[in-house]
Amino acid sequence: SSTGTLALATTSRTCASGTHTVNINRLAGAGFICIFAVRVRHSTTKRVLCWNWGVGGSAVAAWTDTTYPWTPGNYAPTLAPHLILVQLGINDAIASRTNAEALTDYQALVDMYRVTSDIVFVTPVPVAAASATLVDQRDIVTACREIAQRNGCHIVDAAALFGTYLAAATAGYFEPGDDAVHPGPTGYQAIADAVSRLPGLLR
């Protein structure tokens, strides 16, 4: 329930262990509602929740946007993740964001999340030069590396792993279809393998 104004609200319910049906009903006349998450847990069982917060076309600044209750800068910190893996920047390079702009955007993201979260940066992978110039790509990757170092965050250097777009495409990282921007299964697996080797992440 709310007063009808735009707001972000959470509620919790407890129940006995077992199989249950959860019904979510909008109050008559209450307007629209966006459900960001339903989390279920057993009070005596440890678990790991993994959320894929990828949004197609989003730049770094989108993740600190607090314009509306449903924009990421409001709902994501409310969920208070313990660890976030940040692989953003490709769309910033495509939009020709400068190194200085990227530094500002990355730092704002760190400031917003480090209250509750450990942060691991994964550098953006190279894309075809027709999508973003090499200079623009270098500006963003350099900013990502610098922000990680400046804030004491771990970094997984996917840009170094892939090398150039042409080298990565030759290695099969952009198959099938040789997408100019998005890796294929082999490319994503290479990134996942690199992330899994981060000390203390999985063991």
mmCIF file of N, CA and C in Angstrom, residues 77-159:
data_model
loop_
_atom_site.group_PDB
_atom_site.id
_atom_site.type_symbol
_atom_site.label_atom_id
_atom_site.label_comp_id
_atom_site.label_asym_id
_atom_site.label_seq_id
_atom_site.Cartn_x
_atom_site.Cartn_y
_atom_site.Cartn_z
ATOM 1 N N PRO A 77 20.524 -0.092 -5.260
ATOM 2 C CA PRO A 77 21.102 0.015 -3.919
ATOM 3 C C PRO A 77 20.161 -0.461 -2.821
ATOM 4 N N THR A 78 18.852 -0.357 -3.044
ATOM 5 C CA THR A 78 17.892 -0.836 -2.047
ATOM 6 C C THR A 78 18.019 -2.345 -1.854
ATOM 7 N N LEU A 79 18.316 -3.064 -2.930
ATOM 8 C CA LEU A 79 18.513 -4.505 -2.818
ATOM 9 C C LEU A 79 19.844 -4.848 -2.147
ATOM 10 N N ALA A 80 20.744 -3.878 -2.058
ATOM 11 C CA ALA A 80 21.987 -3.970 -1.290
ATOM 12 C C ALA A 80 22.777 -5.255 -1.545
ATOM 13 N N PRO A 81 23.251 -5.463 -2.752
ATOM 14 C CA PRO A 81 24.053 -6.660 -3.011
ATOM 15 C C PRO A 81 25.364 -6.631 -2.227
ATOM 16 N N HIS A 82 25.851 -7.803 -1.889
ATOM 17 C CA HIS A 82 27.128 -7.881 -1.174
ATOM 18 C C HIS A 82 28.312 -7.739 -2.123
ATOM 19 N N LEU A 83 28.106 -8.149 -3.364
ATOM 20 C CA LEU A 83 29.166 -8.113 -4.371
ATOM 21 C C LEU A 83 28.547 -7.753 -5.706
ATOM 22 N N ILE A 84 29.189 -6.852 -6.437
ATOM 23 C CA ILE A 84 28.734 -6.566 -7.794
ATOM 24 C C ILE A 84 29.911 -6.689 -8.751
ATOM 25 N N LEU A 85 29.634 -7.275 -9.892
ATOM 26 C CA LEU A 85 30.595 -7.353 -10.987
ATOM 27 C C LEU A 85 30.150 -6.341 -12.023
ATOM 28 N N VAL A 86 30.962 -5.356 -12.284
ATOM 29 C CA VAL A 86 30.597 -4.254 -13.170
ATOM 30 C C VAL A 86 31.328 -4.401 -14.497
ATOM 31 N N GLN A 87 30.579 -4.713 -15.546
ATOM 32 C CA GLN A 87 31.151 -4.702 -16.882
ATOM 33 C C GLN A 87 30.319 -3.765 -17.741
ATOM 34 N N LEU A 88 30.657 -2.514 -17.649
ATOM 35 C CA LEU A 88 29.979 -1.448 -18.382
ATOM 36 C C LEU A 88 31.026 -0.646 -19.142
ATOM 37 N N GLY A 89 30.607 0.018 -20.191
ATOM 38 C CA GLY A 89 31.523 0.902 -20.894
ATOM 39 C C GLY A 89 31.482 0.792 -22.402
ATOM 40 N N ILE A 90 31.021 -0.346 -22.920
ATOM 41 C CA ILE A 90 30.959 -0.479 -24.372
ATOM 42 C C ILE A 90 30.059 0.601 -24.972
ATOM 43 N N ASN A 91 28.896 0.799 -24.375
ATOM 44 C CA ASN A 91 27.976 1.802 -24.910
ATOM 45 C C ASN A 91 28.499 3.224 -24.718
ATOM 46 N N ASP A 92 29.344 3.419 -23.699
ATOM 47 C CA ASP A 92 29.980 4.729 -23.526
ATOM 48 C C ASP A 92 30.966 4.992 -24.654
ATOM 49 N N ALA A 93 31.720 3.954 -25.046
ATOM 50 C CA ALA A 93 32.651 4.106 -26.166
ATOM 51 C C ALA A 93 31.895 4.365 -27.462
ATOM 52 N N ILE A 94 30.794 3.654 -27.653
ATOM 53 C CA ILE A 94 29.978 3.847 -28.861
ATOM 54 C C ILE A 94 29.424 5.267 -28.914
ATOM 55 N N ALA A 95 29.105 5.819 -27.731
ATOM 56 C CA ALA A 95 28.570 7.183 -27.659
ATOM 57 C C ALA A 95 29.675 8.243 -27.604
ATOM 58 N N SER A 96 30.926 7.812 -27.729
ATOM 59 C CA SER A 96 32.087 8.725 -27.721
ATOM 60 C C SER A 96 32.199 9.516 -26.419
ATOM 61 N N ARG A 97 31.873 8.881 -25.290
ATOM 62 C CA ARG A 97 32.108 9.523 -24.001
ATOM 63 C C ARG A 97 33.611 9.668 -23.808
ATOM 64 N N THR A 98 34.023 10.785 -23.262
ATOM 65 C CA THR A 98 35.448 11.030 -23.070
ATOM 66 C C THR A 98 35.968 10.283 -21.851
ATOM 67 N N ASN A 99 37.279 10.226 -21.736
ATOM 68 C CA ASN A 99 37.906 9.601 -20.571
ATOM 69 C C ASN A 99 37.469 10.309 -19.299
ATOM 70 N N ALA A 100 37.437 11.633 -19.316
ATOM 71 C CA ALA A 100 37.047 12.396 -18.123
ATOM 72 C C ALA A 100 35.599 12.124 -17.745
ATOM 73 N N GLU A 101 34.719 12.041 -18.735
ATOM 74 C CA GLU A 101 33.313 11.749 -18.454
ATOM 75 C C GLU A 101 33.152 10.347 -17.880
ATOM 76 N N ALA A 102 33.899 9.404 -18.435
ATOM 77 C CA ALA A 102 33.821 8.030 -17.938
ATOM 78 C C ALA A 102 34.341 7.932 -16.511
ATOM 79 N N LEU A 103 35.410 8.640 -16.200
ATOM 80 C CA LEU A 103 35.937 8.642 -14.834
ATOM 81 C C LEU A 103 34.878 9.138 -13.850
ATOM 82 N N THR A 104 34.184 10.205 -14.214
ATOM 83 C CA THR A 104 33.131 10.753 -13.359
ATOM 84 C C THR A 104 31.997 9.756 -13.178
ATOM 85 N N ASP A 105 31.581 9.122 -14.259
ATOM 86 C CA ASP A 105 30.463 8.176 -14.199
ATOM 87 C C ASP A 105 30.831 6.931 -13.396
ATOM 88 N N TYR A 106 32.013 6.389 -13.640
ATOM 89 C CA TYR A 106 32.459 5.211 -12.884
ATOM 90 C C TYR A 106 32.575 5.529 -11.393
ATOM 91 N N GLN A 107 33.109 6.699 -11.070
ATOM 92 C CA GLN A 107 33.275 7.052 -9.657
ATOM 93 C C GLN A 107 31.932 7.208 -8.962
ATOM 94 N N ALA A 108 30.966 7.777 -9.654
ATOM 95 C CA ALA A 108 29.623 7.912 -9.072
ATOM 96 C C ALA A 108 29.032 6.541 -8.771
ATOM 97 N N LEU A 109 29.287 5.579 -9.639
ATOM 98 C CA LEU A 109 28.796 4.227 -9.415
ATOM 99 C C LEU A 109 29.463 3.614 -8.185
ATOM 100 N N VAL A 110 30.766 3.790 -8.063
ATOM 101 C CA VAL A 110 31.481 3.274 -6.889
ATOM 102 C C VAL A 110 30.935 3.906 -5.620
ATOM 103 N N ASP A 111 30.762 5.205 -5.626
ATOM 104 C CA ASP A 111 30.268 5.908 -4.432
ATOM 105 C C ASP A 111 28.887 5.418 -4.019
ATOM 106 N N MET A 112 28.058 5.069 -4.994
ATOM 107 C CA MET A 112 26.699 4.635 -4.698
ATOM 108 C C MET A 112 26.666 3.230 -4.105
ATOM 109 N N TYR A 113 27.523 2.336 -4.586
ATOM 110 C CA TYR A 113 27.415 0.931 -4.210
ATOM 111 C C TYR A 113 28.356 0.474 -3.099
ATOM 112 N N ARG A 114 29.455 1.175 -2.897
ATOM 113 C CA ARG A 114 30.418 0.618 -1.951
ATOM 114 C C ARG A 114 29.963 0.698 -0.499
ATOM 115 N N VAL A 115 28.859 1.360 -0.240
ATOM 116 C CA VAL A 115 28.288 1.386 1.108
ATOM 117 C C VAL A 115 27.929 -0.027 1.556
ATOM 118 N N THR A 116 27.424 -0.836 0.639
ATOM 119 C CA THR A 116 27.002 -2.201 0.986
ATOM 120 C C THR A 116 27.740 -3.274 0.205
ATOM 121 N N SER A 117 28.447 -2.906 -0.845
ATOM 122 C CA SER A 117 28.937 -3.912 -1.787
ATOM 123 C C SER A 117 30.444 -3.867 -1.995
ATOM 124 N N ASP A 118 31.021 -5.063 -2.151
ATOM 125 C CA ASP A 118 32.345 -5.165 -2.740
ATOM 126 C C ASP A 118 32.151 -5.032 -4.246
ATOM 127 N N ILE A 119 33.102 -4.397 -4.901
ATOM 128 C CA ILE A 119 32.955 -4.112 -6.331
ATOM 129 C C ILE A 119 34.130 -4.705 -7.093
ATOM 130 N N VAL A 120 33.820 -5.450 -8.135
ATOM 131 C CA VAL A 120 34.817 -5.983 -9.047
ATOM 132 C C VAL A 120 34.536 -5.404 -10.425
ATOM 133 N N PHE A 121 35.514 -4.754 -11.007
ATOM 134 C CA PHE A 121 35.355 -4.223 -12.354
ATOM 135 C C PHE A 121 35.833 -5.239 -13.381
ATOM 136 N N VAL A 122 35.064 -5.386 -14.446
ATOM 137 C CA VAL A 122 35.449 -6.188 -15.595
ATOM 138 C C VAL A 122 35.511 -5.215 -16.767
ATOM 139 N N THR A 123 36.680 -5.017 -17.315
ATOM 140 C CA THR A 123 36.808 -4.019 -18.380
ATOM 141 C C THR A 123 35.956 -4.408 -19.582
ATOM 142 N N PRO A 124 35.445 -3.418 -20.295
ATOM 143 C CA PRO A 124 34.664 -3.722 -21.501
ATOM 144 C C PRO A 124 35.552 -4.373 -22.558
ATOM 145 N N VAL A 125 34.981 -5.300 -23.309
ATOM 146 C CA VAL A 125 35.741 -5.974 -24.361
ATOM 147 C C VAL A 125 35.798 -5.077 -25.594
ATOM 148 N N PRO A 126 36.743 -5.325 -26.483
ATOM 149 C CA PRO A 126 36.819 -4.510 -27.698
ATOM 150 C C PRO A 126 35.622 -4.763 -28.607
ATOM 151 N N VAL A 127 35.276 -3.759 -29.384
ATOM 152 C CA VAL A 127 34.209 -3.884 -30.380
ATOM 153 C C VAL A 127 34.777 -3.484 -31.730
ATOM 154 N N ALA A 128 34.025 -3.757 -32.779
ATOM 155 C CA ALA A 128 34.487 -3.400 -34.122
ATOM 156 C C ALA A 128 34.671 -1.893 -34.231
ATOM 157 N N ALA A 129 35.712 -1.489 -34.941
ATOM 158 C CA ALA A 129 36.019 -0.068 -35.079
ATOM 159 C C ALA A 129 34.887 0.707 -35.730
ATOM 160 N N ALA A 130 34.054 0.016 -36.514
ATOM 161 C CA ALA A 130 32.916 0.687 -37.133
ATOM 162 C C ALA A 130 31.875 1.089 -36.100
ATOM 163 N N SER A 131 31.886 0.446 -34.928
ATOM 164 C CA SER A 131 30.926 0.769 -33.859
ATOM 165 C C SER A 131 31.472 1.818 -32.906
ATOM 166 N N ALA A 132 32.767 1.767 -32.638
ATOM 167 C CA ALA A 132 33.410 2.747 -31.752
ATOM 168 C C ALA A 132 34.876 2.836 -32.140
ATOM 169 N N THR A 133 35.383 4.044 -32.262
ATOM 170 C CA THR A 133 36.779 4.202 -32.667
ATOM 171 C C THR A 133 37.703 3.610 -31.610
ATOM 172 N N LEU A 134 38.897 3.244 -32.019
ATOM 173 C CA LEU A 134 39.873 2.690 -31.077
ATOM 174 C C LEU A 134 40.226 3.699 -29.994
ATOM 175 N N VAL A 135 40.264 4.978 -30.360
ATOM 176 C CA VAL A 135 40.554 6.026 -29.382
ATOM 177 C C VAL A 135 39.461 6.082 -28.321
ATOM 178 N N ASP A 136 38.209 6.049 -28.750
ATOM 179 C CA ASP A 136 37.095 6.091 -27.792
ATOM 180 C C ASP A 136 37.092 4.848 -26.904
ATOM 181 N N GLN A 137 37.365 3.695 -27.493
ATOM 182 C CA GLN A 137 37.421 2.476 -26.695
ATOM 183 C C GLN A 137 38.540 2.552 -25.662
ATOM 184 N N ARG A 138 39.691 3.059 -26.072
ATOM 185 C CA ARG A 138 40.839 3.169 -25.155
ATOM 186 C C ARG A 138 40.523 4.122 -24.008
ATOM 187 N N ASP A 139 39.823 5.203 -24.297
ATOM 188 C CA ASP A 139 39.453 6.158 -23.243
ATOM 189 C C ASP A 139 38.625 5.479 -22.147
ATOM 190 N N ILE A 140 37.672 4.648 -22.545
ATOM 191 C CA ILE A 140 36.785 4.020 -21.571
ATOM 192 C C ILE A 140 37.504 2.924 -20.797
ATOM 193 N N VAL A 141 38.255 2.084 -21.494
ATOM 194 C CA VAL A 141 38.986 1.012 -20.812
ATOM 195 C C VAL A 141 39.993 1.594 -19.829
ATOM 196 N N THR A 142 40.678 2.651 -20.226
ATOM 197 C CA THR A 142 41.646 3.305 -19.335
ATOM 198 C C THR A 142 40.951 3.868 -18.106
ATOM 199 N N ALA A 143 39.782 4.460 -18.294
ATOM 200 C CA ALA A 143 39.027 5.003 -17.162
ATOM 201 C C ALA A 143 38.608 3.883 -16.218
ATOM 202 N N CYS A 144 38.154 2.767 -16.757
ATOM 203 C CA CYS A 144 37.739 1.631 -15.927
ATOM 204 C C CYS A 144 38.906 1.129 -15.089
ATOM 205 N N ARG A 145 40.064 0.972 -15.712
ATOM 206 C CA ARG A 145 41.247 0.506 -14.981
ATOM 207 C C ARG A 145 41.652 1.496 -13.889
ATOM 208 N N GLU A 146 41.608 2.784 -14.222
ATOM 209 C CA GLU A 146 42.020 3.797 -13.249
ATOM 210 C C GLU A 146 41.080 3.856 -12.051
ATOM 211 N N ILE A 147 39.773 3.774 -12.294
ATOM 212 C CA ILE A 147 38.798 3.828 -11.200
ATOM 213 C C ILE A 147 38.972 2.632 -10.271
ATOM 214 N N ALA A 148 39.200 1.458 -10.841
ATOM 215 C CA ALA A 148 39.421 0.276 -10.014
ATOM 216 C C ALA A 148 40.643 0.469 -9.126
ATOM 217 N N GLN A 149 41.718 0.960 -9.700
ATOM 218 C CA GLN A 149 42.943 1.183 -8.922
ATOM 219 C C GLN A 149 42.747 2.278 -7.879
ATOM 220 N N ARG A 150 42.088 3.352 -8.264
ATOM 221 C CA ARG A 150 41.882 4.487 -7.369
ATOM 222 C C ARG A 150 41.062 4.101 -6.137
ATOM 223 N N ASN A 151 40.134 3.163 -6.305
ATOM 224 C CA ASN A 151 39.225 2.793 -5.221
ATOM 225 C C ASN A 151 39.551 1.449 -4.572
ATOM 226 N N GLY A 152 40.663 0.849 -4.960
ATOM 227 C CA GLY A 152 41.057 -0.416 -4.362
ATOM 228 C C GLY A 152 40.135 -1.569 -4.720
ATOM 229 N N CYS A 153 39.557 -1.536 -5.925
ATOM 230 C CA CYS A 153 38.648 -2.599 -6.371
ATOM 231 C C CYS A 153 39.417 -3.618 -7.211
ATOM 232 N N HIS A 154 39.023 -4.860 -7.097
ATOM 233 C CA HIS A 154 39.593 -5.877 -7.975
ATOM 234 C C HIS A 154 39.172 -5.582 -9.408
ATOM 235 N N ILE A 155 39.998 -6.042 -10.343
ATOM 236 C CA ILE A 155 39.657 -5.842 -11.753
ATOM 237 C C ILE A 155 39.979 -7.111 -12.536
ATOM 238 N N VAL A 156 39.087 -7.474 -13.425
ATOM 239 C CA VAL A 156 39.298 -8.558 -14.375
ATOM 240 C C VAL A 156 39.423 -7.887 -15.739
ATOM 241 N N ASP A 157 40.598 -7.991 -16.339
ATOM 242 C CA ASP A 157 40.866 -7.225 -17.551
ATOM 243 C C ASP A 157 40.463 -8.006 -18.804
ATOM 244 N N ALA A 158 39.165 -7.976 -19.094
ATOM 245 C CA ALA A 158 38.644 -8.664 -20.278
ATOM 246 C C ALA A 158 39.159 -8.025 -21.560
ATOM 247 N N ALA A 159 39.446 -6.724 -21.512
ATOM 248 C CA ALA A 159 39.979 -6.047 -22.698
ATOM 249 C C ALA A 159 41.340 -6.616 -23.065
#
